[in-house]
Short mmCIF file of N, CA, C and O in Angstrom, two decimals:
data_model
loop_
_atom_site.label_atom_id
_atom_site.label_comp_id
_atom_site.label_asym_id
_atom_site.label_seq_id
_atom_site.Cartn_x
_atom_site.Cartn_y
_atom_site.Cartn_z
N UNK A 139 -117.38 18.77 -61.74
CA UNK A 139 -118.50 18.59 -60.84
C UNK A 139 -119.38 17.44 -61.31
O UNK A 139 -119.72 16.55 -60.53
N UNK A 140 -119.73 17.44 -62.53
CA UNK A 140 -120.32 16.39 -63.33
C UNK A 140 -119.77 15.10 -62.95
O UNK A 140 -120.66 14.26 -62.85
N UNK A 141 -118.59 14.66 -62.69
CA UNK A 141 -118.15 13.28 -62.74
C UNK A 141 -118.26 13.33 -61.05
O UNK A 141 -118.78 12.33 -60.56
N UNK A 142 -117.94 14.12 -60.36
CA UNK A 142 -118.06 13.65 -58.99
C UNK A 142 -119.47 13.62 -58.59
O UNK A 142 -119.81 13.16 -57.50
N UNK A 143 -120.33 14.11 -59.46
CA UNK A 143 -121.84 13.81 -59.15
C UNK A 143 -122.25 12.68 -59.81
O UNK A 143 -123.27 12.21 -59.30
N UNK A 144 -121.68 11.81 -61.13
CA UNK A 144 -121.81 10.79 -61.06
C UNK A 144 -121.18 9.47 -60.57
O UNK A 144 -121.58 8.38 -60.97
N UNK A 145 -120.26 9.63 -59.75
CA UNK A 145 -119.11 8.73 -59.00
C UNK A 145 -120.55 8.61 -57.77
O UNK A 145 -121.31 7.72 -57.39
N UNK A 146 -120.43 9.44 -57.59
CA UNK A 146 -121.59 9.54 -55.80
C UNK A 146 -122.54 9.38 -55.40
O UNK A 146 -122.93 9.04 -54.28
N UNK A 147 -123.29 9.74 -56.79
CA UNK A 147 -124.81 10.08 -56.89
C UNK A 147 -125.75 10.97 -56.65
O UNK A 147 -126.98 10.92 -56.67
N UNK A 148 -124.67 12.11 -56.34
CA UNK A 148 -125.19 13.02 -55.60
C UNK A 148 -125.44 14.25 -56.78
O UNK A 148 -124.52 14.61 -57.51
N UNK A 149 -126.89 14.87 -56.86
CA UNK A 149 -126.85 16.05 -57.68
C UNK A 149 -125.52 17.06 -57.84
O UNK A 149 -124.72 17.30 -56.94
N UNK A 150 -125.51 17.43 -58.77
CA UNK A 150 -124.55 18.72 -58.79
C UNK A 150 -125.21 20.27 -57.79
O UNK A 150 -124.47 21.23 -57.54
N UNK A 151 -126.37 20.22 -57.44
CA UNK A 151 -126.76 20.96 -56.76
C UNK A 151 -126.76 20.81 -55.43
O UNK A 151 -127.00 21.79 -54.72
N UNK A 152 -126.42 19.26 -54.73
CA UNK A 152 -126.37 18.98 -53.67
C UNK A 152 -124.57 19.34 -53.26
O UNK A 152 -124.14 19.60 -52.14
N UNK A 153 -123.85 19.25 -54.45
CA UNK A 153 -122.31 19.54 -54.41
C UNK A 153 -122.21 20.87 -54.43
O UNK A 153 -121.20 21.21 -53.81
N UNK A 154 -122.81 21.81 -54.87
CA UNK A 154 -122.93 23.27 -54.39
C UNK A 154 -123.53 23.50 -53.13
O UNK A 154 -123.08 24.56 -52.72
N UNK A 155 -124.04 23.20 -52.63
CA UNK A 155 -124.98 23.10 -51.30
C UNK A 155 -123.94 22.90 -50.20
O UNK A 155 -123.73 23.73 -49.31
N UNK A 156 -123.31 21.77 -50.33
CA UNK A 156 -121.91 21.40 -49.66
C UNK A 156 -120.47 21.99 -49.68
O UNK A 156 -119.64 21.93 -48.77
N UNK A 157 -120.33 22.64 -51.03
CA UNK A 157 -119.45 24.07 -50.43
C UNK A 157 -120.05 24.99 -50.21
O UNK A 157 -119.28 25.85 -49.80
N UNK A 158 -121.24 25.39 -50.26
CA UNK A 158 -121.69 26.73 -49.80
C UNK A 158 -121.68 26.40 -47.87
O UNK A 158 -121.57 27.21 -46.95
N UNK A 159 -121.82 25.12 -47.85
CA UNK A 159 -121.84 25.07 -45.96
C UNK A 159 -120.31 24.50 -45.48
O UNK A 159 -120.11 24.06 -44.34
N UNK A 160 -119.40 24.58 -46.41
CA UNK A 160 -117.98 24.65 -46.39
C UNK A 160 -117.51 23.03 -45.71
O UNK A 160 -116.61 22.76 -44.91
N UNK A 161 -118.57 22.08 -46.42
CA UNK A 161 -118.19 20.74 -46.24
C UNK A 161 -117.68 20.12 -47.41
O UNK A 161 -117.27 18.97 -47.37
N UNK A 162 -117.68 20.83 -48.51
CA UNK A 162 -116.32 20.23 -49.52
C UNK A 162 -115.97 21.21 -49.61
O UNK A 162 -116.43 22.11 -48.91
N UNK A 163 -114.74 21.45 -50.80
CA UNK A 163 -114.01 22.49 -51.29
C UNK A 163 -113.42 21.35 -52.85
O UNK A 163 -113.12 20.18 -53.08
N UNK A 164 -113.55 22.64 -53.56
CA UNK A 164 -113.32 22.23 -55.07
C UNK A 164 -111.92 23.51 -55.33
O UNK A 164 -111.91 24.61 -54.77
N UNK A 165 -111.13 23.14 -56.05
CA UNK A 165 -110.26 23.76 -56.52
C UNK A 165 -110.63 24.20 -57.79
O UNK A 165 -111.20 23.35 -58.46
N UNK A 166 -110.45 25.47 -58.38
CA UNK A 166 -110.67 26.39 -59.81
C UNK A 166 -109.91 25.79 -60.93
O UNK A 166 -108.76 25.56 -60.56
N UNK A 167 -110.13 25.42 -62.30
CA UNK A 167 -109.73 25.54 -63.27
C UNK A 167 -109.49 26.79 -64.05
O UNK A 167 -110.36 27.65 -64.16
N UNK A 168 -108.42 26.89 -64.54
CA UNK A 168 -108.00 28.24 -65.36
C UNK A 168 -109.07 29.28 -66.22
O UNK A 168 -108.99 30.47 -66.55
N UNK A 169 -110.14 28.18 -66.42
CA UNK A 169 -111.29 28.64 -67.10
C UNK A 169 -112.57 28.66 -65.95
O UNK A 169 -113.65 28.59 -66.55
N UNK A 170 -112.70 28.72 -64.78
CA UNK A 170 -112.96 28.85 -63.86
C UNK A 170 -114.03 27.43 -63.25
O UNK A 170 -115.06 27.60 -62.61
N UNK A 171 -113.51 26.20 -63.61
CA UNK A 171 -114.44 25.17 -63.67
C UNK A 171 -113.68 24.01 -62.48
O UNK A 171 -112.54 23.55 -62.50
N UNK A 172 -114.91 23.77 -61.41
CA UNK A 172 -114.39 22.92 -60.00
C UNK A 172 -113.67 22.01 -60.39
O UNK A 172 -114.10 21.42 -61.38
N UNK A 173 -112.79 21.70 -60.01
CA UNK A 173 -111.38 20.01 -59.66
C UNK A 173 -111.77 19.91 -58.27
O UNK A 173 -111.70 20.82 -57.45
N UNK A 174 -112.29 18.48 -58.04
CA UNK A 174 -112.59 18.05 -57.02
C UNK A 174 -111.28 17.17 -57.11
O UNK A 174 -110.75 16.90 -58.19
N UNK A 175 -110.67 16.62 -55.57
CA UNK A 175 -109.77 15.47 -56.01
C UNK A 175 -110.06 14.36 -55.73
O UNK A 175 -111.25 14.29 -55.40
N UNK A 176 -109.38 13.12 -55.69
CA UNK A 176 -110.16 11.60 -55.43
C UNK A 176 -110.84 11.85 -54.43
O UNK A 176 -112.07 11.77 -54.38
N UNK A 177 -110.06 12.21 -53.45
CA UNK A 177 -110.37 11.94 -51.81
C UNK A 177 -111.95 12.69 -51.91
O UNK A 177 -112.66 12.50 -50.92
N UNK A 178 -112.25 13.08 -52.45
CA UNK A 178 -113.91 13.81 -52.68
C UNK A 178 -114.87 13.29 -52.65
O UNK A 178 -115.95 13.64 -52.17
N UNK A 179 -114.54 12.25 -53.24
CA UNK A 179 -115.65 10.84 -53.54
C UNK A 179 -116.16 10.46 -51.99
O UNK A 179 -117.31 10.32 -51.56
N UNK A 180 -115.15 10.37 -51.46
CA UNK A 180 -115.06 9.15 -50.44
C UNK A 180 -116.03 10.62 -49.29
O UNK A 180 -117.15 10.65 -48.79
N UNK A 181 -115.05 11.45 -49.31
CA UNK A 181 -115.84 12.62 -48.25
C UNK A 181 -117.39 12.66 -48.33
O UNK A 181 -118.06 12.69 -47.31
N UNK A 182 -118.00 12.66 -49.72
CA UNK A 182 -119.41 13.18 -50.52
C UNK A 182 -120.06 11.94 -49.80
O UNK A 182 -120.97 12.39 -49.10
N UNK A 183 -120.00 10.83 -49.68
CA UNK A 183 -120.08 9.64 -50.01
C UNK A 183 -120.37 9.57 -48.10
O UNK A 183 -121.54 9.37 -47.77
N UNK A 184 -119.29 9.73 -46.93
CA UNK A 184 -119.57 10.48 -45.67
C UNK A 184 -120.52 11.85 -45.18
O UNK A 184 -121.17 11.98 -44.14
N UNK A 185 -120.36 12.79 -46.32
CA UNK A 185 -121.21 13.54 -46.11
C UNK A 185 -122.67 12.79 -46.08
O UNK A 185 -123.09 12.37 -45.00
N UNK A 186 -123.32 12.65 -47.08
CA UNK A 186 -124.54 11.69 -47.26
C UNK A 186 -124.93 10.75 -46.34
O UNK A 186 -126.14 10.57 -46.16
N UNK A 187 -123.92 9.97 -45.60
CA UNK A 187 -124.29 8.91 -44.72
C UNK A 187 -124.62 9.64 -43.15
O UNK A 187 -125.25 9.12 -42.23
N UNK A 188 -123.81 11.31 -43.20
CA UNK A 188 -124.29 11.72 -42.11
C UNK A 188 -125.40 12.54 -42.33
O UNK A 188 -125.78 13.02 -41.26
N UNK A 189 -126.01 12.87 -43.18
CA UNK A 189 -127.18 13.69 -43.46
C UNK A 189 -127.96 12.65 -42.97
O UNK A 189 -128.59 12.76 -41.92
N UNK A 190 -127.97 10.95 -44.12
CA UNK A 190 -128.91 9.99 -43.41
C UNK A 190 -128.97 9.63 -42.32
O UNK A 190 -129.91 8.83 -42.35
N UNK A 191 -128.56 9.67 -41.20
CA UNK A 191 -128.05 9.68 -40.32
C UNK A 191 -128.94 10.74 -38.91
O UNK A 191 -129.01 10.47 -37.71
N UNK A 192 -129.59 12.12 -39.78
CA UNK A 192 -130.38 12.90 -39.58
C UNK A 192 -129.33 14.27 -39.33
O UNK A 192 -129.83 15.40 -39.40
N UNK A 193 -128.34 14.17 -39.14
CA UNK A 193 -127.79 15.25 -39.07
C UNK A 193 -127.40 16.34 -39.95
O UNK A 193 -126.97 16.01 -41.05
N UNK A 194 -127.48 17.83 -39.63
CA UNK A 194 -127.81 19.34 -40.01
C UNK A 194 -126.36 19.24 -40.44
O UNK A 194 -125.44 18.52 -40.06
N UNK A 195 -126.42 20.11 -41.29
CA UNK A 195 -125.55 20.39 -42.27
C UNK A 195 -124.04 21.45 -41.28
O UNK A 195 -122.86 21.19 -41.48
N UNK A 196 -124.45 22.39 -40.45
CA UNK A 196 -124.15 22.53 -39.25
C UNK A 196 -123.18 21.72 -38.27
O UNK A 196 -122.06 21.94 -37.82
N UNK A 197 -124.02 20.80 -38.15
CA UNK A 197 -123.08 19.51 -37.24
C UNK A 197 -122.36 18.73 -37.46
O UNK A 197 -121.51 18.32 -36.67
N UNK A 198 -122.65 18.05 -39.49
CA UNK A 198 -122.22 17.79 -39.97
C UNK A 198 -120.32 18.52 -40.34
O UNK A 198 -119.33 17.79 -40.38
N UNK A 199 -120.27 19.91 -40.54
CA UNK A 199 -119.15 20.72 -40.53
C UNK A 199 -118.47 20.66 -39.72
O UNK A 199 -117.28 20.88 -39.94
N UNK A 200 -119.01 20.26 -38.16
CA UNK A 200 -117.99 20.10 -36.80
C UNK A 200 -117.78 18.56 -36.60
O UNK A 200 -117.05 18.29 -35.64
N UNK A 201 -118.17 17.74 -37.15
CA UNK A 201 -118.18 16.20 -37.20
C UNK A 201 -116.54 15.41 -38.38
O UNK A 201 -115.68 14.53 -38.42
N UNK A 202 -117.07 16.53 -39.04
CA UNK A 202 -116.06 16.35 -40.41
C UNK A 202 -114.63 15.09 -40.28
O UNK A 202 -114.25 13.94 -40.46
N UNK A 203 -114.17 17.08 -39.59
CA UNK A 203 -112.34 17.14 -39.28
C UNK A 203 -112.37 15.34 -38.39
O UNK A 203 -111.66 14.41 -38.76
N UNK A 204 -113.24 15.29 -37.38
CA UNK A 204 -113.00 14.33 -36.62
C UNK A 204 -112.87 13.06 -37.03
O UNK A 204 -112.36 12.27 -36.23
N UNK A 205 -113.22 12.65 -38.14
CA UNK A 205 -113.40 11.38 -39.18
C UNK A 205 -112.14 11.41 -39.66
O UNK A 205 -111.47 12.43 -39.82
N UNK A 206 -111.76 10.09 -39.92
CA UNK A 206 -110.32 9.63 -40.81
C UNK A 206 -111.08 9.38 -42.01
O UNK A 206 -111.90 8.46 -42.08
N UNK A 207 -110.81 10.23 -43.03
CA UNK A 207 -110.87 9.84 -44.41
C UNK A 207 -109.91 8.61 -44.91
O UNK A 207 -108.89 8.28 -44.30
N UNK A 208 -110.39 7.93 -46.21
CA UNK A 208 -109.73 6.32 -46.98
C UNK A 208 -108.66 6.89 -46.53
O UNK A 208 -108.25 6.31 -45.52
N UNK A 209 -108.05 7.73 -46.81
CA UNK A 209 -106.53 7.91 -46.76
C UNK A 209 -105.60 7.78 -45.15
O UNK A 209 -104.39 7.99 -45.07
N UNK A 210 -106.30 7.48 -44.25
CA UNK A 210 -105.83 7.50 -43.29
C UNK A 210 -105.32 8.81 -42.26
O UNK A 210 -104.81 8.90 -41.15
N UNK A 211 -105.82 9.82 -43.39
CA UNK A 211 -105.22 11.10 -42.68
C UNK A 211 -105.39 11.46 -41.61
O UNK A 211 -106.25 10.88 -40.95
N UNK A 212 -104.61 12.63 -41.00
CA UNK A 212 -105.36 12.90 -39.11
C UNK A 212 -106.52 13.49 -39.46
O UNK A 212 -107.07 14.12 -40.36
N UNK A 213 -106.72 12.87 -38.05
CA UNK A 213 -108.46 13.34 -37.59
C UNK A 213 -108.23 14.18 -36.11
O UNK A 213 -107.70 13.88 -35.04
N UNK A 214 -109.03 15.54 -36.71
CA UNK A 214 -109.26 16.59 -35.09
C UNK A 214 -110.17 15.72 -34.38
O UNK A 214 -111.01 14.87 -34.70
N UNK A 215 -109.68 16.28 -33.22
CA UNK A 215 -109.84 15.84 -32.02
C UNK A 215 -111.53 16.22 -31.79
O UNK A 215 -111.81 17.20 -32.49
N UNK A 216 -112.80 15.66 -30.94
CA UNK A 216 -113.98 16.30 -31.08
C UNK A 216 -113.79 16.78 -29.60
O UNK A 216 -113.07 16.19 -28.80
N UNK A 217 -114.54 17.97 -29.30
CA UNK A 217 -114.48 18.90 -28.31
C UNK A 217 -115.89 17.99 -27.30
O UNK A 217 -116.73 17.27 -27.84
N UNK A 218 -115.84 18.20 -26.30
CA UNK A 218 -116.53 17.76 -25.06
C UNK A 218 -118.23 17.68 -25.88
O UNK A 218 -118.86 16.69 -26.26
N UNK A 219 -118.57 19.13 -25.93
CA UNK A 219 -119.95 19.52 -26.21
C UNK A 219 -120.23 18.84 -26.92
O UNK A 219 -121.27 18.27 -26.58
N UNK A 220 -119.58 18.26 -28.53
CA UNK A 220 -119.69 17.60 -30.04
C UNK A 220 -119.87 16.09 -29.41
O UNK A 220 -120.69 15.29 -29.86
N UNK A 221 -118.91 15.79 -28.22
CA UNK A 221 -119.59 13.89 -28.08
C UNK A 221 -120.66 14.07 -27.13
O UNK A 221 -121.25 13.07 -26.73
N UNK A 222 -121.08 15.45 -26.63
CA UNK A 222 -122.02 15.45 -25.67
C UNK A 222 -123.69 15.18 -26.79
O UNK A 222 -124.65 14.44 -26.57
N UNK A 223 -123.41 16.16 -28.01
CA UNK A 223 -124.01 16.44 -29.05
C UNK A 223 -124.43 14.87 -29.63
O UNK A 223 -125.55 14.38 -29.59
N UNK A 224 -123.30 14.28 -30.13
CA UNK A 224 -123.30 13.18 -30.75
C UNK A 224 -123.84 11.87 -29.69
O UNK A 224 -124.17 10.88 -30.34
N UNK A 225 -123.92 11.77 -28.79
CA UNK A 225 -124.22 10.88 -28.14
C UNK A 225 -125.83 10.83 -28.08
O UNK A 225 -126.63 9.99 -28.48
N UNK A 226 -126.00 12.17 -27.35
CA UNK A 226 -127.60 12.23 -27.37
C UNK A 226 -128.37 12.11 -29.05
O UNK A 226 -129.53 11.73 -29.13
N UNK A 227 -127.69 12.42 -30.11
CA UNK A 227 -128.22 12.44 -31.48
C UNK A 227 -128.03 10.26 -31.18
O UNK A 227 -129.06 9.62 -31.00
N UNK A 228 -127.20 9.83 -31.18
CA UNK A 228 -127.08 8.43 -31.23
C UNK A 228 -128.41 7.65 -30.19
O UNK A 228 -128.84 6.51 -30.37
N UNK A 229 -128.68 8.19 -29.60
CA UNK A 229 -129.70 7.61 -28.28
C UNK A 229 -130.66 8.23 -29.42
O UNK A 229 -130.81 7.29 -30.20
N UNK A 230 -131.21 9.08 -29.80
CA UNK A 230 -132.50 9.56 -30.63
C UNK A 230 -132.56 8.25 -31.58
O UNK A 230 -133.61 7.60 -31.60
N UNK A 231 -131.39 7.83 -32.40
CA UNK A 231 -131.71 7.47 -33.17
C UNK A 231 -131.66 5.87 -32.60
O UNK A 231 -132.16 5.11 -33.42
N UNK A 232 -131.22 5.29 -31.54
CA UNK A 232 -131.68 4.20 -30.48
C UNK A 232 -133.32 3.92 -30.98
O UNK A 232 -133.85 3.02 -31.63
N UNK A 233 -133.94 5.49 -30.16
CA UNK A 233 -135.16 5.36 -29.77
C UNK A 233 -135.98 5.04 -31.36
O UNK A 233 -136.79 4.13 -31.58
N UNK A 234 -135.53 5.99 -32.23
CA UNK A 234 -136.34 5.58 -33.65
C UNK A 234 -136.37 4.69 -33.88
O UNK A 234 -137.51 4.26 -34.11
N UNK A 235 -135.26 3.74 -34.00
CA UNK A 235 -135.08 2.08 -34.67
C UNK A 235 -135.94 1.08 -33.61
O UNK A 235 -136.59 0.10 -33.98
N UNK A 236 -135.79 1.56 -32.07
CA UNK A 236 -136.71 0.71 -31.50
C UNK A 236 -138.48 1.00 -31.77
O UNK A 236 -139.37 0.15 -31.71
N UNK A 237 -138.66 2.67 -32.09
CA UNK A 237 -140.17 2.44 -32.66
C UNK A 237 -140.34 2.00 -33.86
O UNK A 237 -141.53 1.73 -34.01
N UNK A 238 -139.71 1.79 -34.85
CA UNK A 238 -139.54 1.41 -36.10
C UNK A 238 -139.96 -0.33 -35.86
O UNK A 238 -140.91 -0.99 -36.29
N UNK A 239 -139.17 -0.57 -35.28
CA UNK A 239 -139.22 -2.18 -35.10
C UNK A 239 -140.07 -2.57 -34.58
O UNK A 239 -140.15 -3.78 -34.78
N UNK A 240 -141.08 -2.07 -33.74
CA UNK A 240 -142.08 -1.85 -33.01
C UNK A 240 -143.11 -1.83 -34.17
O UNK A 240 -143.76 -2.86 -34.33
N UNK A 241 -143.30 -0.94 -34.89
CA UNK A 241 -143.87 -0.52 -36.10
C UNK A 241 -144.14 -1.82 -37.16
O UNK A 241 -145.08 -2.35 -37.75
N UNK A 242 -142.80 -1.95 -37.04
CA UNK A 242 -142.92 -3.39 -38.48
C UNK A 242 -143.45 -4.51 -37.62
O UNK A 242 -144.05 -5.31 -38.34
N UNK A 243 -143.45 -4.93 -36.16
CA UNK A 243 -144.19 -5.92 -35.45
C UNK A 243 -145.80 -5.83 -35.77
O UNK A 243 -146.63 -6.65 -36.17
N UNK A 244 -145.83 -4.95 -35.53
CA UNK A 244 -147.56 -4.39 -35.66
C UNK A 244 -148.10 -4.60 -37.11
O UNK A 244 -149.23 -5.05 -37.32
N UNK A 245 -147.35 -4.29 -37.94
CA UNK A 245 -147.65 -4.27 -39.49
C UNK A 245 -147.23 -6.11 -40.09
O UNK A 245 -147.87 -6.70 -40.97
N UNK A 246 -146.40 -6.50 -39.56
CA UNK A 246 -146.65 -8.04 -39.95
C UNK A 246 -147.72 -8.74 -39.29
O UNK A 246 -148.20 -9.63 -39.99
N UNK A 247 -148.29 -8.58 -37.99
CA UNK A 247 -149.70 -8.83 -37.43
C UNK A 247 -150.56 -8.68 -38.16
O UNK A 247 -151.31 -9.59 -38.51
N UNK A 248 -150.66 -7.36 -38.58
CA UNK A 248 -151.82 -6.83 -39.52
C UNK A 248 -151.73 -7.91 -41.05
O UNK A 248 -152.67 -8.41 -41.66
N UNK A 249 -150.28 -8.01 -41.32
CA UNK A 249 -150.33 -9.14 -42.84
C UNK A 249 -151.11 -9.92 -42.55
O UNK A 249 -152.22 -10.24 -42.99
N UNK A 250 -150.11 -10.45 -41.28
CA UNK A 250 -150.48 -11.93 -40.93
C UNK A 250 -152.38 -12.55 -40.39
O UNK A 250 -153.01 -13.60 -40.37
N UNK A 251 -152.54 -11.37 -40.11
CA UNK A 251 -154.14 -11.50 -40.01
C UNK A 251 -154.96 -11.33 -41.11
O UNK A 251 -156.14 -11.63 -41.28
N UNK A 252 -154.17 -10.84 -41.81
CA UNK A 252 -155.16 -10.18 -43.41
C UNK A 252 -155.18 -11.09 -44.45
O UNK A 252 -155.97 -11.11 -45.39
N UNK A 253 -153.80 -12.20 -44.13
CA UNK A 253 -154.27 -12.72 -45.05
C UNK A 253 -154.78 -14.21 -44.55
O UNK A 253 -155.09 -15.06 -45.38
N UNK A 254 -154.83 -14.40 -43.50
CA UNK A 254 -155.12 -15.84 -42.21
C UNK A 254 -154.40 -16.70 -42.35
O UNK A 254 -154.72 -17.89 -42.32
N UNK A 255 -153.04 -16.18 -42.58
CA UNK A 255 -151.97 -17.16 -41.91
C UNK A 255 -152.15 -17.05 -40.76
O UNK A 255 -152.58 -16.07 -40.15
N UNK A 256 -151.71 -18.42 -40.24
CA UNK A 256 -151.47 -18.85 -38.21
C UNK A 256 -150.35 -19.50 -38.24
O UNK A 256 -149.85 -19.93 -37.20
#
């Protein structure tokens, strides 16, 4: 667990968190200690980009299967509701980046006046 939390960056508590919501899986050592395998990295590494992303740990689990991992492996198919799901989550996050950008317009005004550049 230790090395795949430093490959990733991700706490070792955030890697328990993620099999407890059955978005990784670690295999047992004889002495009862997780084997993650390569392909783990790369998953942990997807997991994270969909959390940033804003998405629940939840949606994240039905999003998974549908992704081609490095390896090229198959990817399930996403069900109607999940691109109905995913689309409207994609338009939310439309709307954030356009108030965001909106945001940083307003706040370089404010520089740009504060410090009397023209």
């Amino acid at each position: 667990m230790g090395a795949l939390a430093r490959h990733t960056g991700v706490s070792e508590r955030s890697l328990r968190y993620y099999e407890q919501q059955g978005l990784l899986t670690a295999e047992r050592s004889p002495g009862g200690h997780r084997r993650y395998p390569e392909r783990a990295v790369h998953r942990v590494i997807r997991i994270q980009e969909l959390f940033a992303a804003g998405m629940c740990s939840s949606k994240i689990e039905q999003v998974l299967p549908c992704l081609r991992d490095e390896d090229g492996g198959p990817s399930g198919r996403a069900t109607p509701l999940l691109m109905s799901d995913l689309t409207e989550h994609r338009a939310r996050l439309d709307r954030l980046i356009a108030e965001l950008e909106t945001s940083r317009e307003v706040l370089d005004q404010v520089i740009e006046a504060a410090t009397g550049a023209e």
